[in-house]
Short mmCIF file of C-alpha atoms and ligand atoms in Angstrom, two decimals:
data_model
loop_
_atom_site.label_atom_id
_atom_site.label_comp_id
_atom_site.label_asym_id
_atom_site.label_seq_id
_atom_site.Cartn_x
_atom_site.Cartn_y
_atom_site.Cartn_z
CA UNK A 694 -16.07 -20.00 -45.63
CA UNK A 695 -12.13 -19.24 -46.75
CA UNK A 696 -9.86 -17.43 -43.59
CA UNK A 697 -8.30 -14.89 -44.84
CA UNK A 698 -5.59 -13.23 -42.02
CA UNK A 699 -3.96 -10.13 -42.87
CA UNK A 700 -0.70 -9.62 -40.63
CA UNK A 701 0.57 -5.95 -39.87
CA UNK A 702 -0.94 -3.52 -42.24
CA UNK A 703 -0.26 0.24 -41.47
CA UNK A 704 -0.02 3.59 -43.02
CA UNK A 705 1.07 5.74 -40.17
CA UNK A 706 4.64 7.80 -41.54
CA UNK A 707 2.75 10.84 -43.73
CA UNK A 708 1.66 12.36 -40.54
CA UNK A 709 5.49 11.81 -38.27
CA UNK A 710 6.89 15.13 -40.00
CA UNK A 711 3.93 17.30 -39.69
CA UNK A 712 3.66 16.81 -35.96
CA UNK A 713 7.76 17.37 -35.86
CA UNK A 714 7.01 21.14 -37.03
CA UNK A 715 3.87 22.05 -35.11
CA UNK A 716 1.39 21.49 -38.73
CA UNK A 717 -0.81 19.50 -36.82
CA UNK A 718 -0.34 16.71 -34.15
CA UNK A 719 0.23 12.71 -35.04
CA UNK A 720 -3.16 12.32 -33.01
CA UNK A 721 -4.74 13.90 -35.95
CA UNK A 722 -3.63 11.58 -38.34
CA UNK A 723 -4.30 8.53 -36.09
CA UNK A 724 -7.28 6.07 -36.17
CA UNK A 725 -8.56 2.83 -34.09
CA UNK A 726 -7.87 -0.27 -35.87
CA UNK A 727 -10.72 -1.97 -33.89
CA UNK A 728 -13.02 -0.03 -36.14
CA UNK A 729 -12.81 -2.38 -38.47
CA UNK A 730 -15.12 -4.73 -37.12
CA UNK A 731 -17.85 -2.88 -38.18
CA UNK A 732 -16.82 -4.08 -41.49
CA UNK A 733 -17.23 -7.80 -40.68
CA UNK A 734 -13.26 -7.47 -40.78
CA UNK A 735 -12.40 -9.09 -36.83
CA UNK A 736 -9.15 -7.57 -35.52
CA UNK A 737 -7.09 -8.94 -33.10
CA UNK A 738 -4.58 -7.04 -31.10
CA UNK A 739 -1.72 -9.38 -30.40
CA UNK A 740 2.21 -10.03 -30.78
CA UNK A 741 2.62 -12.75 -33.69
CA UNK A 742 5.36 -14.61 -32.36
CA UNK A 743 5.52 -17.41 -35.47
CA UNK A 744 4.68 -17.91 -38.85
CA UNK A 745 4.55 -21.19 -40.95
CA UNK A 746 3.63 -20.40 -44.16
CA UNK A 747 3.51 -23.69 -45.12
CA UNK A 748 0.69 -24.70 -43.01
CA UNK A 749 -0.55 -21.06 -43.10
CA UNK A 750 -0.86 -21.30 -39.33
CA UNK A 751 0.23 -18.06 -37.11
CA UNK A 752 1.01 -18.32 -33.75
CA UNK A 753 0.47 -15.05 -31.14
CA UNK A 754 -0.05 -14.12 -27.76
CA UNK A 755 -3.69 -14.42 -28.04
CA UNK A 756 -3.71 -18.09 -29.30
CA UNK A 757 -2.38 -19.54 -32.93
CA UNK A 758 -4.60 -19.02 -36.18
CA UNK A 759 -5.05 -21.06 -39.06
CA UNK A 760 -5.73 -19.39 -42.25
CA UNK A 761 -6.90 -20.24 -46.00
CA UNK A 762 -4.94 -17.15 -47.31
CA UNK A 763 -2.23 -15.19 -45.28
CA UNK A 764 -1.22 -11.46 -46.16
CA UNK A 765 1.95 -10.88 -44.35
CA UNK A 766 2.24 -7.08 -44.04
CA UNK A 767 4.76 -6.61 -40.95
CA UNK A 768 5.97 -3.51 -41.95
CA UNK A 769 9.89 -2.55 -41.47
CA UNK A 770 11.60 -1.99 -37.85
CA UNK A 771 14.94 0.30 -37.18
CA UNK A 772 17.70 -1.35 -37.53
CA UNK A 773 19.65 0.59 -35.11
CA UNK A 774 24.24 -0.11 -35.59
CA UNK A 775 25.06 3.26 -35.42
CA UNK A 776 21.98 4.50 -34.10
CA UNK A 777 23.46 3.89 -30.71
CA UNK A 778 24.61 7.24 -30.27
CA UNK A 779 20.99 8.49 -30.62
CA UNK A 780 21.26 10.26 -27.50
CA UNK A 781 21.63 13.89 -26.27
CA UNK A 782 21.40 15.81 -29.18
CA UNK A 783 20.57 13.23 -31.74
CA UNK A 784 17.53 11.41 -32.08
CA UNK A 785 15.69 9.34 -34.11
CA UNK A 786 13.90 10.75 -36.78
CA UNK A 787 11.10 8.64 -37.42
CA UNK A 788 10.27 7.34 -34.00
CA UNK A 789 6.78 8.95 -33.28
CA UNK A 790 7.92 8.70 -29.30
CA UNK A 791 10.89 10.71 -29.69
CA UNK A 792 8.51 13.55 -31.39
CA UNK A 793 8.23 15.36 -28.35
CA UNK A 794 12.00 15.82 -27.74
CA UNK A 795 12.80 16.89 -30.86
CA UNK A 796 10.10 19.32 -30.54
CA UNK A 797 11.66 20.70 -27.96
CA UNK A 798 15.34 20.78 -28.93
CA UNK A 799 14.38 22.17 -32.24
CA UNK A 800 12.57 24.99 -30.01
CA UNK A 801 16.10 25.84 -28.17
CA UNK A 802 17.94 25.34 -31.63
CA UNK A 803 19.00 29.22 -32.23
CA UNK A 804 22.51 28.76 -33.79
CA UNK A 805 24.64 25.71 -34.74
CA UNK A 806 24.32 22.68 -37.36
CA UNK A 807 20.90 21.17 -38.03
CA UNK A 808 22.21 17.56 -39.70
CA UNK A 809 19.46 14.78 -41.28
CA UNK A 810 22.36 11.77 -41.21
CA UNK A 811 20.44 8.77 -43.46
CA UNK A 812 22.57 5.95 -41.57
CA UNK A 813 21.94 3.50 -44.40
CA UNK A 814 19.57 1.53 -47.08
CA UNK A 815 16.86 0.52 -47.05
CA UNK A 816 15.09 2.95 -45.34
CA UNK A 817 11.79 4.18 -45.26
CA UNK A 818 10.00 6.43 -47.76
CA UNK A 819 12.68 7.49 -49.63
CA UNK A 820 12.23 11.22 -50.11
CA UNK A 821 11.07 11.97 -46.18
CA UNK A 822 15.07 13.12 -45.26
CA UNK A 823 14.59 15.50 -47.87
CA UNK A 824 10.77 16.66 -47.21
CA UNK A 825 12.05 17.08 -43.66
CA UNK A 826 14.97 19.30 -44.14
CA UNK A 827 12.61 21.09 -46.58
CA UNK A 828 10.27 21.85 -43.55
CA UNK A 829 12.69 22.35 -41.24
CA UNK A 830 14.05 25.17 -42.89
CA UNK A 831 10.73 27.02 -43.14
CA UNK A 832 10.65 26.31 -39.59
CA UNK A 833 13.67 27.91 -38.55
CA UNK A 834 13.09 31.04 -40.93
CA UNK A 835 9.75 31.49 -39.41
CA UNK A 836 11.33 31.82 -35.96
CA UNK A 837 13.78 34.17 -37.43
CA UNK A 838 17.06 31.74 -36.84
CA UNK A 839 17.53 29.96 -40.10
CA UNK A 840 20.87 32.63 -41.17
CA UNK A 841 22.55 31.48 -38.08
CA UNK A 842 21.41 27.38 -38.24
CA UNK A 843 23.28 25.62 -41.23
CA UNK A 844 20.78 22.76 -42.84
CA UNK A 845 22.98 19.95 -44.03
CA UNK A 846 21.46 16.17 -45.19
CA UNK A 847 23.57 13.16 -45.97
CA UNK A 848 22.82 10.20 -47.54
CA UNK A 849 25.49 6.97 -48.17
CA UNK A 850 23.69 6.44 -51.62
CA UNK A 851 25.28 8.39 -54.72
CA UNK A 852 22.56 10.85 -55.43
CA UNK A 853 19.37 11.76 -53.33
CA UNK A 854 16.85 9.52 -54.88
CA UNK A 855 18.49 6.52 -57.21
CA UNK A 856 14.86 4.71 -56.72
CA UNK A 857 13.27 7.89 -58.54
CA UNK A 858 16.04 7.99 -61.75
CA UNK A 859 18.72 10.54 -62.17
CA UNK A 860 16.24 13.64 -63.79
CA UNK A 861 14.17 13.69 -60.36
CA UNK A 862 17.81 13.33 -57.99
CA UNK A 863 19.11 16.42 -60.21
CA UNK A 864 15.75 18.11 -59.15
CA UNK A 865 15.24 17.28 -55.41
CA UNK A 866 19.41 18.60 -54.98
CA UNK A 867 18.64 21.76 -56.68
CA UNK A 868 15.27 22.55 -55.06
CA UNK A 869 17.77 21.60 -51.60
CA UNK A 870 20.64 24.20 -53.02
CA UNK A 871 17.77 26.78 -53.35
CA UNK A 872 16.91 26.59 -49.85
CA UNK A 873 20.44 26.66 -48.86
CA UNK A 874 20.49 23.17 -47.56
CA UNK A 875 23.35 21.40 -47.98
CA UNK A 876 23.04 17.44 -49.48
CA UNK A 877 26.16 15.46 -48.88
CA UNK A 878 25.86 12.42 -50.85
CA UNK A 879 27.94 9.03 -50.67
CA UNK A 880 28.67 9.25 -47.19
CA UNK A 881 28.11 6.34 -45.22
CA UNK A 882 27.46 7.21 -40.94
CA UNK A 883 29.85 4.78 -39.38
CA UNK A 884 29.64 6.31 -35.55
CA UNK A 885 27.83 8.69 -33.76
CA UNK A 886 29.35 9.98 -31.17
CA UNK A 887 27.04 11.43 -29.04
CA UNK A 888 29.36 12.93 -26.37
CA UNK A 889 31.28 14.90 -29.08
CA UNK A 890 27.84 15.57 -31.28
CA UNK A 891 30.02 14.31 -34.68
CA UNK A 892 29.40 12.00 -37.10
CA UNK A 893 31.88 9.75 -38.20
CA UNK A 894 31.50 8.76 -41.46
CA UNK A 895 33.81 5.68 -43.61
CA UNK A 896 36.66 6.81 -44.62
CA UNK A 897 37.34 9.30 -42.03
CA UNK A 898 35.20 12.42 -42.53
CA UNK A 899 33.22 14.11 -39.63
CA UNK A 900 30.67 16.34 -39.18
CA UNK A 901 30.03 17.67 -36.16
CA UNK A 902 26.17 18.86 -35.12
CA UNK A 903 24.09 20.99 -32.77
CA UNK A 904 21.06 19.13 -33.44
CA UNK A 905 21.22 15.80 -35.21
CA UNK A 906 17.59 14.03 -36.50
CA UNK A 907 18.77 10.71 -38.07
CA UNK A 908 17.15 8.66 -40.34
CA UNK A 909 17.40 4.68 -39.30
CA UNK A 910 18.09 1.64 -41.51
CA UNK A 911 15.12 -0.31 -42.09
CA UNK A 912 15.26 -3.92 -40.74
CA UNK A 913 12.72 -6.72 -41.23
CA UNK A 914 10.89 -7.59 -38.26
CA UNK A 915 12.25 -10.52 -36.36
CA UNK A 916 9.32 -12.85 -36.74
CA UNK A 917 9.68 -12.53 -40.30
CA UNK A 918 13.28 -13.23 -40.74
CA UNK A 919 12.67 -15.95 -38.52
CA UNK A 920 10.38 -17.90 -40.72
CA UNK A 921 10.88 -19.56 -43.84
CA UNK A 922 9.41 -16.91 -45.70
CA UNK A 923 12.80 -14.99 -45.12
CA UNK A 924 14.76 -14.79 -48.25
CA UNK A 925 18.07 -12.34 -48.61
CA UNK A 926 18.30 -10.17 -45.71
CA UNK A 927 15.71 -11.85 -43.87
CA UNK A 928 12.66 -9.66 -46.09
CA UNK A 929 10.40 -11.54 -48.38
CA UNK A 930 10.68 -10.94 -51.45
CA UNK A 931 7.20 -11.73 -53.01
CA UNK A 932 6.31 -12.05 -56.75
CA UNK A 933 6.50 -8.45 -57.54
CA UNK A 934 3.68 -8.76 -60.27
CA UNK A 935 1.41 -10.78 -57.99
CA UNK A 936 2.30 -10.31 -54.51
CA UNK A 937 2.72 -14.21 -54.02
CA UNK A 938 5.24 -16.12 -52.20
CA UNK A 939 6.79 -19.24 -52.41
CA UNK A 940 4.46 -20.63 -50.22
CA UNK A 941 0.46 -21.47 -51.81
CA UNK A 942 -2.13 -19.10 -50.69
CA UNK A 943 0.45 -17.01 -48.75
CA UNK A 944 0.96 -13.51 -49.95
CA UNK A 945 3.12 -10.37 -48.82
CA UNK A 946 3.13 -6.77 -49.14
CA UNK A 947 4.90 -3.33 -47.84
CA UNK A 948 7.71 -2.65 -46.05
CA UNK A 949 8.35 -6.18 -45.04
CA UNK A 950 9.35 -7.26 -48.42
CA UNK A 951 12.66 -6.58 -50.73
CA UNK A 952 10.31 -5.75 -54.20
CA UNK A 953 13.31 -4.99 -56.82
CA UNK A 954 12.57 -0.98 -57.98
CA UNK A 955 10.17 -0.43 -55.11
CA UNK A 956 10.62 1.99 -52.49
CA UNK A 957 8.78 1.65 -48.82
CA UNK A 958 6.67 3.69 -49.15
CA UNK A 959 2.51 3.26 -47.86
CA UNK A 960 1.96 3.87 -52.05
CA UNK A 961 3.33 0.81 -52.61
CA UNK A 962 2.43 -0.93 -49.54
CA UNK A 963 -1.21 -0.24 -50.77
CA UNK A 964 -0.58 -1.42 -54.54
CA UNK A 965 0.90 -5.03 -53.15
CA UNK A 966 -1.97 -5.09 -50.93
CA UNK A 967 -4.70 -4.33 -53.25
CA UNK A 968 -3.06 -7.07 -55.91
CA UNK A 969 -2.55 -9.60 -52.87
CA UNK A 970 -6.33 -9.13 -52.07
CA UNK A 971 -7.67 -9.28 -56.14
CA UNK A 972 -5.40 -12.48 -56.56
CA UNK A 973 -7.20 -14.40 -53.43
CA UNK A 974 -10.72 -13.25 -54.85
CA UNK A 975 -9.41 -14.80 -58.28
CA UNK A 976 -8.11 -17.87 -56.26
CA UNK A 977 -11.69 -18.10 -54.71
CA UNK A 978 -14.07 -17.52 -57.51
CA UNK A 979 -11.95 -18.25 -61.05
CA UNK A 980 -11.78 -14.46 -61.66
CA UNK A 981 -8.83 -13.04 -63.73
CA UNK A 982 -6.10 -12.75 -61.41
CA UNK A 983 -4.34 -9.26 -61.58
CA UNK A 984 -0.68 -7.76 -61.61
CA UNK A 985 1.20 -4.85 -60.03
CA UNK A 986 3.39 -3.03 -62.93
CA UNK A 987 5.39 -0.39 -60.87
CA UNK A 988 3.38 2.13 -61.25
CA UNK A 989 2.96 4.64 -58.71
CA UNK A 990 3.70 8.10 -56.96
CA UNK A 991 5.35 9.34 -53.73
CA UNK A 992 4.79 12.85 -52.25
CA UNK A 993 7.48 15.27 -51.53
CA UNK A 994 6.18 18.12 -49.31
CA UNK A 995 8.39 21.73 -49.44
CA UNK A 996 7.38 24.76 -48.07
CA UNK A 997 4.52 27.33 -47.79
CA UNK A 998 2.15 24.22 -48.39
CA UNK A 999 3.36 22.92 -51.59
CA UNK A 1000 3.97 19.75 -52.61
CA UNK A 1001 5.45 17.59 -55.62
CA UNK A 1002 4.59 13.87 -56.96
CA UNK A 1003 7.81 11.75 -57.95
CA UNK A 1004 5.41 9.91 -60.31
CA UNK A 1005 5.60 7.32 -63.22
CA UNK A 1006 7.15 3.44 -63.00
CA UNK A 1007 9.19 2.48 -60.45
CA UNK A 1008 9.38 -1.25 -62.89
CA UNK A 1009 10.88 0.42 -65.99
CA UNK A 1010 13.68 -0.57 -67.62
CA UNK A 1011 16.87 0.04 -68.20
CA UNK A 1012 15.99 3.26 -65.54
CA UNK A 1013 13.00 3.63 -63.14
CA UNK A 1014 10.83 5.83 -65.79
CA UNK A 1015 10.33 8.82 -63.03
CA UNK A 1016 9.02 12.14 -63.33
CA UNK A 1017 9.09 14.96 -60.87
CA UNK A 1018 6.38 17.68 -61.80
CA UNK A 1019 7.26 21.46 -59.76
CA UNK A 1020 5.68 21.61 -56.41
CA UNK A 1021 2.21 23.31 -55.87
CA UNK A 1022 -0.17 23.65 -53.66
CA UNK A 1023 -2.80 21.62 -55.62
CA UNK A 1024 -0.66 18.75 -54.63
CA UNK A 1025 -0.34 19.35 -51.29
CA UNK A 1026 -3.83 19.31 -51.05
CA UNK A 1027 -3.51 15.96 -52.99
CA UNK A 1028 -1.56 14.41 -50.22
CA UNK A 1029 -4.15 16.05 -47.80
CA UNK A 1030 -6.93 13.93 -49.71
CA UNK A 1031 -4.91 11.05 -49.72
CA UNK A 1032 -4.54 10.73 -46.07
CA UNK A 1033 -7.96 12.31 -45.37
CA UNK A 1034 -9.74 9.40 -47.75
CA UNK A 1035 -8.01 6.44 -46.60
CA UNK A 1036 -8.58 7.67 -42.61
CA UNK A 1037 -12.13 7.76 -43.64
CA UNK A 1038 -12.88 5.02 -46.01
CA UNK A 1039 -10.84 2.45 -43.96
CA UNK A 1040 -11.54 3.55 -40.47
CA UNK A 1041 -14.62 5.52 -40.73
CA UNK A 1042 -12.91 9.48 -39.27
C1 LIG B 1127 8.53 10.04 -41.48
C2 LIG B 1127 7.88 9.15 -42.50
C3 LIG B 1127 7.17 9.72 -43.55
C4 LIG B 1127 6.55 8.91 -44.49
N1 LIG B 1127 5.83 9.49 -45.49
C5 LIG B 1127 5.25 8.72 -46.44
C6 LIG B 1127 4.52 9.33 -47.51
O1 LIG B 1127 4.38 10.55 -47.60
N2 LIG B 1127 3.98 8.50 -48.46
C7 LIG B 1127 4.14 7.14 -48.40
O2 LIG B 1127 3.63 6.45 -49.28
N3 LIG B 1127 4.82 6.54 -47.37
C8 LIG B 1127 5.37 7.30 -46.41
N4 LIG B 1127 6.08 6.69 -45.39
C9 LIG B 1127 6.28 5.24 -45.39
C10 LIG B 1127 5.07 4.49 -44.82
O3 LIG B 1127 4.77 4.93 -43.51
C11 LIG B 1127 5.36 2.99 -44.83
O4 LIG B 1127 5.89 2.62 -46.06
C12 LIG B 1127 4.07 2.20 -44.61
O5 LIG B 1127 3.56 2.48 -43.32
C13 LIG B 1127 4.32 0.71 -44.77
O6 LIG B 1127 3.15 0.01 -44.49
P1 LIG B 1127 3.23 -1.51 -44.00
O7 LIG B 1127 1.81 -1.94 -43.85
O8 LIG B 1127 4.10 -2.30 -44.88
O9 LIG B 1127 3.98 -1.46 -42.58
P2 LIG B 1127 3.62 -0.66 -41.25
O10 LIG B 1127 2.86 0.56 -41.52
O11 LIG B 1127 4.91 -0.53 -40.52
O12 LIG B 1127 2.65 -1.65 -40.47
C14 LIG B 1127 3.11 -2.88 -39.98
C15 LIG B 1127 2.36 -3.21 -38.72
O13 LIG B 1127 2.72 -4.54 -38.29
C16 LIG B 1127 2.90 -4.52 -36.89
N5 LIG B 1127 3.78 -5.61 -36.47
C17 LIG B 1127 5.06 -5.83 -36.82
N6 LIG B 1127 5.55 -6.93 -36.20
C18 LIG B 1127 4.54 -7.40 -35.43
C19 LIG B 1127 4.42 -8.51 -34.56
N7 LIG B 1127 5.41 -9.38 -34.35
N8 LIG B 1127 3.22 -8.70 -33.95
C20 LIG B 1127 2.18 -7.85 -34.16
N9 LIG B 1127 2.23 -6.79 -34.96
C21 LIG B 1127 3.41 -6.57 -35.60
C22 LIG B 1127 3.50 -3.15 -36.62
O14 LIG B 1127 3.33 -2.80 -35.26
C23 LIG B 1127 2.69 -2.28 -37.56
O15 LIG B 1127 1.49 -1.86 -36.97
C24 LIG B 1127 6.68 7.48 -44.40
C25 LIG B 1127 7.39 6.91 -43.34
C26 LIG B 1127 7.98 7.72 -42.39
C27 LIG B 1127 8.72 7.07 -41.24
#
């Protein structure tokens, strides 16, 4: 019988923002991975301290594995550089720990400067700064505060979504100027200074805040950039047809690869995964092997429970291919289903 070892695998981000303004709490979003050994699927809860992909062997605190086929699917850490000033009044965005604090600060926030700094690329999920100054500002109008509490998002990239095309970065600033939230593009967070609540940005410009919810720069995990699967910037970078590496009968998906066109996003995570696991079927039975063509979607949630899909492919040439329909609420209960069936169908809630 083939080993097949998946490493990593998650899906958990869809859920961070809806805790962050009282929707619903991360709990509900959240299953037990040891479910799936009712599926014949063994899981083992361990670090994974090194991987040789050339023997396909995996060492971890609970012992070393061999493996026929490996899926590495490590997932992205925070890279932190200027994150070091996430302190007092700024934290960190995407860490489901610091939820609770930024609960409560955005409780107290009644006047002042709201700032969403993105402190660099990659970063996760691509449109999430935007979805969460979107519900942040129906937050703070539903507590009566928002005329008093300036929204303001920066980003060092030149418009708000390059991954998406031009057409759906033209949308996503307009829908933000509608809302009076303010997107500051090209500016790249050099400092925070935590004592003085300002950003420092290259070149010189600052921007001070009341309440500062910063988006980190995604890093690949250290036992991955410590292996030789590590290519530029320590990620993998994986066949981005196949989901294959270098290395035979070792394959890679999600946030732990560099896929050109491809944003982190679970979407894609999920499409590299799927591919990775028809390819090893086709590598054990002589099946047509299949291919990932870029295709895809990623939710953007705005208020009063709408949402929009930045749909099409992410592979197309000369310009990602991209279209953003208007938001609605049958989409929003699209991203509902989405969570709810995968929660369900992989975990049994
Ligand atoms: C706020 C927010 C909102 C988001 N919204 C969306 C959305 O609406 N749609 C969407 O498609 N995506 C969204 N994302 C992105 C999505 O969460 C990620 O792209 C997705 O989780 C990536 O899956 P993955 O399996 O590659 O990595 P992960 O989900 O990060 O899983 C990797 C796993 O590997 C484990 N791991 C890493 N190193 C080790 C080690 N050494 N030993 C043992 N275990 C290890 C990690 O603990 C983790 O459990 C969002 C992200 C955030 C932060």
């Amino acid at each position: 019988m083939a080993h097949v070892i998946v490493l990593g695998g998650g899906f958990g981000g869809l859920a961070k923002l809806w805790d962050l303004v009282g929707t619903r709490p991360l709990e509900a979003g959240t299953g037990r991975l040891d479910t799936l050994t009712g599926r014949g699927i063994a899981f083992v809860k361990a670090t994974i301290m090194g991987i040789d992909p050339e023997r396909r062997r995996v060492e971890t605190s609970a012992g070393a594995y061999d493996a026929d086929f490996l899926v590495v699917a490590l997932g992205a850490t925070d890279g932190f550089g200027a994150l070091d000033g996430l302190q007092g009044a700024a934290h960190h965005l995407y860490d489901p720990g610091a939820l609770p604090a930024m609960r409560a600060a955005l409780s107290r926030l009644d006047a002042g400067r709201l700032v969403v700094p993105v402190l660099g690329g990659p970063y996760k999920c691509p449109p999430a700064p935007y979805e969460a100054t979107f519900l942040l500002d129906e937050h703070l109008r539903r507590r009566g505060v928002r005329d008093r509490v300036e929204v303001v998002v920066t980003t060092p990239l030149p418009t708000s979504l390059p991954a998406a095309g031009s057409e759906v970065s033209d949308m996503v600033a307009r829908a933000l100027a509608e809302r009076d939230i303010e997107l500051r593009t090209g500016l790249m967070v050099e400092v925070m200074d935590s004592e003085a609540q300002t950003l420092r940005f290259a070149g010189g410009t600052t921007l001070s805040y009341t309440l500062a919810l910063a988006v980190p720069v995604a890093a690949p995990p250290a036992v991955v950039a410590e292996s030789a699967l590590a290519g530029d910037g320590g990620w993998i970078w994986p066949d981005r047809e196949s989901a294959r590496t270098r290395f035979e009968g070792v394959y890679a998906a999600g946030d732990c690869t560099a896929v050109d066109g491809l944003p982190k996003a679970a979407v894609f995570a999920e499409a590299m995964a799927t591919v990775a696991a028809r390819n090893i079927v086709a590598e054990l039975t002589g099946s047509t092997p299949t291919s990932f063509d870029g295709s895809g979607y990623c939710f953007l949630e705005f208020p009063e429970r709408r949402a929009s899909a930045l749909e099409g492919n992410f592979f197309a040439k000369p310009a990602p291919a991209v279209h953003m329909a208007e938001p609605d609420t049958a989409t929003y209960t699209r991203k509902e289903a989405f969570e709810a069936e995968r929660l369900q169908e992989w975990l049994g809630l």
